[in-house]
Short mmCIF file of C-alpha atoms in Angstrom, two decimals:
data_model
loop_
_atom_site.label_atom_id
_atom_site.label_comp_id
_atom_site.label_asym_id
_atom_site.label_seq_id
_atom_site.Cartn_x
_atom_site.Cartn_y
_atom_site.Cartn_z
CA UNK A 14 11.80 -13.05 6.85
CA UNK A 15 13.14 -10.14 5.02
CA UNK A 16 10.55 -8.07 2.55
CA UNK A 17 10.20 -5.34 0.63
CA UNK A 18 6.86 -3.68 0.72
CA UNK A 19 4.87 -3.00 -2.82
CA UNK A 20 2.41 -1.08 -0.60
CA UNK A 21 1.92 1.11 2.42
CA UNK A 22 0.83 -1.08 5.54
CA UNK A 23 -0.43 0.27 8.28
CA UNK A 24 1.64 -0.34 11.53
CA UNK A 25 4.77 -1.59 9.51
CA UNK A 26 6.05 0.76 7.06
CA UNK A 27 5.72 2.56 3.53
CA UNK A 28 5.85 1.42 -0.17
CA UNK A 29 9.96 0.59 -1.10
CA UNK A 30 10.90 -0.27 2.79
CA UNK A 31 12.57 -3.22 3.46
CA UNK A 32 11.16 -4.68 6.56
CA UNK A 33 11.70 -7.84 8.72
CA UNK A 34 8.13 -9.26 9.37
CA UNK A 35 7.46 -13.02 10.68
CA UNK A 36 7.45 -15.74 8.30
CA UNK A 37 3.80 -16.80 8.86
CA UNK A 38 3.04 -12.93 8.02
CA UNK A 39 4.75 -12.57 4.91
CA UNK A 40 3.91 -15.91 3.17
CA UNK A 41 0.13 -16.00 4.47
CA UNK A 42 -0.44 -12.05 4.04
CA UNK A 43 1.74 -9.71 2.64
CA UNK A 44 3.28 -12.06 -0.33
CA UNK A 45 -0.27 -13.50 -1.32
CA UNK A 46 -2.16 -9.60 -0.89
CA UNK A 47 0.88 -8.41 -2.96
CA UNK A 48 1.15 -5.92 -0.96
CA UNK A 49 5.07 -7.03 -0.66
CA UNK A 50 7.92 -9.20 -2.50
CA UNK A 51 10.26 -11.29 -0.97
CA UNK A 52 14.07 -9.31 -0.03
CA UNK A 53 16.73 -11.09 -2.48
CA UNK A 54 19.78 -9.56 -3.38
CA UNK A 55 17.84 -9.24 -7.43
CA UNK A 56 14.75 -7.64 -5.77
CA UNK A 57 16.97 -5.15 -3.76
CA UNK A 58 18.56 -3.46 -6.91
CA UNK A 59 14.99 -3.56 -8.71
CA UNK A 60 13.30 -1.70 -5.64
CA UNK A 61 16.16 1.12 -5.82
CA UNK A 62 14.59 2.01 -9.44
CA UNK A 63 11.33 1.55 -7.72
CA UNK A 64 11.73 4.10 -5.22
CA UNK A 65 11.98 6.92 -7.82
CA UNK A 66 8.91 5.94 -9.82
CA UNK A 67 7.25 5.57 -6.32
CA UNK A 68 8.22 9.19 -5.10
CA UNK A 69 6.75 9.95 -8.24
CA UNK A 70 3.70 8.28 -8.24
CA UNK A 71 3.13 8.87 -4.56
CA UNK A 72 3.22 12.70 -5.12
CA UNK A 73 0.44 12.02 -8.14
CA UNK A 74 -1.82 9.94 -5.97
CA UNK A 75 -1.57 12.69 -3.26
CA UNK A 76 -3.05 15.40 -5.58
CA UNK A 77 -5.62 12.63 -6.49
CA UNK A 78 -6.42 12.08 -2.98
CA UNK A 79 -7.12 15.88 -2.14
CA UNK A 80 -9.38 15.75 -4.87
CA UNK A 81 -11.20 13.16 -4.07
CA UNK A 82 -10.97 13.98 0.03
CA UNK A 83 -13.00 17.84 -1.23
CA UNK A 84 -16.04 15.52 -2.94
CA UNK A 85 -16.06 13.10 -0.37
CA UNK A 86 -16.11 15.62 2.67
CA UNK A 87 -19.70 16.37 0.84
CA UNK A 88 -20.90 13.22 1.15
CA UNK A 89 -23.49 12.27 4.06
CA UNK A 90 -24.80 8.35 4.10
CA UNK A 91 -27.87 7.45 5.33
CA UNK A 92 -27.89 3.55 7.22
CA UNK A 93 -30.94 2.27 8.36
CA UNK A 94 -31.36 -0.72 11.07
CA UNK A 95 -33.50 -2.75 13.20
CA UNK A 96 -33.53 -0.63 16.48
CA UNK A 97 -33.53 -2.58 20.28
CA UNK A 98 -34.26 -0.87 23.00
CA UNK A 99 -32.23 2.36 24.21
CA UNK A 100 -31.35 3.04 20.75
CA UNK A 101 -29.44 0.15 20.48
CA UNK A 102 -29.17 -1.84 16.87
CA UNK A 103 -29.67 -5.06 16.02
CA UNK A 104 -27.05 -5.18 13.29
CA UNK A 105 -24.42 -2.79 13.18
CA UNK A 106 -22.42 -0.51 10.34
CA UNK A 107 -19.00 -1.64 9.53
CA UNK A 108 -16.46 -0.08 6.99
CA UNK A 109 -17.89 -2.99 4.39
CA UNK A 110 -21.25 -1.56 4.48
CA UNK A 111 -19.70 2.16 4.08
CA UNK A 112 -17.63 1.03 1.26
CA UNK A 113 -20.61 -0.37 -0.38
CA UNK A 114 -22.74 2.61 -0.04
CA UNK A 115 -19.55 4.76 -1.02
CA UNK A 116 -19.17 2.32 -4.26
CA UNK A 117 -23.40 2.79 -5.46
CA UNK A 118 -22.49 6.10 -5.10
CA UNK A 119 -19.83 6.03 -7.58
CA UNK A 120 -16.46 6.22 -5.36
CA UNK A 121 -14.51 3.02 -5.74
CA UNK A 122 -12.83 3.14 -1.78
CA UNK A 123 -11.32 -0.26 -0.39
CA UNK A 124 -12.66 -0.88 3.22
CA UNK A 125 -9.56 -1.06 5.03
CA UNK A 126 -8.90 2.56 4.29
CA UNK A 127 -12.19 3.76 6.42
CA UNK A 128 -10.99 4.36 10.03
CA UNK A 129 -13.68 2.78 11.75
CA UNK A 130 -12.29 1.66 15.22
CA UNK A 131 -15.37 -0.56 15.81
CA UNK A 132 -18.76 -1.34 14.02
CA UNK A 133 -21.41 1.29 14.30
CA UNK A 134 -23.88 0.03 17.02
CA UNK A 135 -25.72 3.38 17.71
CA UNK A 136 -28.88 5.56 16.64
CA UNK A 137 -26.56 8.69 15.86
CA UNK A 138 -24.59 10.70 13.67
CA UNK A 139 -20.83 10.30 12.89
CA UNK A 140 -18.16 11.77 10.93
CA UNK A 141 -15.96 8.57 9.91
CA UNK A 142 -12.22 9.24 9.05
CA UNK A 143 -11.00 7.71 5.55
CA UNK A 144 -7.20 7.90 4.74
CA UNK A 145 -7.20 7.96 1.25
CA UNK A 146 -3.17 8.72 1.24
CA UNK A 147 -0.95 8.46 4.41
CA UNK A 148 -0.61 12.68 4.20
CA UNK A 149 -4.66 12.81 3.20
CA UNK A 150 -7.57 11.83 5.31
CA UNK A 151 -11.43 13.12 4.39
CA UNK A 152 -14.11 12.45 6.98
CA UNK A 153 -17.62 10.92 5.75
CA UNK A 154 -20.36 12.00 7.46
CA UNK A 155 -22.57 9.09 8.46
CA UNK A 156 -26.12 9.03 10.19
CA UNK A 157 -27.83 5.69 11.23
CA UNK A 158 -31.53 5.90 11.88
CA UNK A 159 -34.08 3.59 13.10
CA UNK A 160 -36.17 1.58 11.38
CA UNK A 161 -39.52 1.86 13.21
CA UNK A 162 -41.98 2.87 11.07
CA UNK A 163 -44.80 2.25 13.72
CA UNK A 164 -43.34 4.84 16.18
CA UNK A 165 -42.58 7.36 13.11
CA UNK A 166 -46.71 7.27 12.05
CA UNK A 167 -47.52 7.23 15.93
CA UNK A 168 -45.48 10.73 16.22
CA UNK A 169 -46.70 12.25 13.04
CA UNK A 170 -50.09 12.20 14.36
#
């Protein structure tokens, strides 16, 4: 199945490329996400208008994106989480619970755009990558702490 994508995917092209993709992929992801329309000859002509406004608005969201990549390169969040032993959490950060966090904060990021290879399952401090455009990337610096307060009042003394 032939489609044209409305939006940049990761691993499979940019916004305005037509791309061959397997049919379970386009009509269970891509076409319902509308993230992409389906390649007819009608949609072909209307994506060559597209690609201006696109070059357009891709250079707008880029300036956007630096912005926003300079405030949130100031940013540090603070997790907290039932701690095992060696340092080792019971449940662990993901890029839904830094999106969150992000969002209270007043920064409306989707969680697919935070890098996170795999969940945060650590004591520790991180700096977490977040491509806000495919030329723009700001890193988040995130620290997950314990939540012991029994040891904390024992050391305090």
């Amino acid at each position: 199945m032939e489609v044209i994508l409305k939006e940049d995917v990761n691993k499979l092209g940019h916004r305005g490329d037509v791309v061959k993709v397997a049919d379970g992929y386009g009509r269970n992801y891509l076409l319902p996400g509308k993230l992409a329309i389906e390649a007819t000859a009608a949609n072909k002509a209307v994506i060559e208008q597209m690609k201006g406004s696109a070059i357009r608005k891709s250079a707008k969201e880029k300036t956007e994106a630096e912005g926003l990549s300079t405030q949130l390169n100031e940013i540090e969040l603070v997790f907290e989480r039932k701690v095992g032993e060696h340092e080792h959490l019971f449940g662990s950060v993901t890029s839904g619970d830094i999106a969150h966090q992000l969002e209270e904060k007043g920064f409306k990021i989707d969680r697919r755009k935070i890098s996170l290879e795999e969940p945060l399952k650590t004591i520790g401090e991180y700096h977490v990558p977040v491509k806000l455009h495919r030329e723009v990337t700001s890193h988040i610096k995130v620290t997950v702490k314990g939540d012991q307060p029994e040891a904390e009042t024992v050391a305090a003394e």
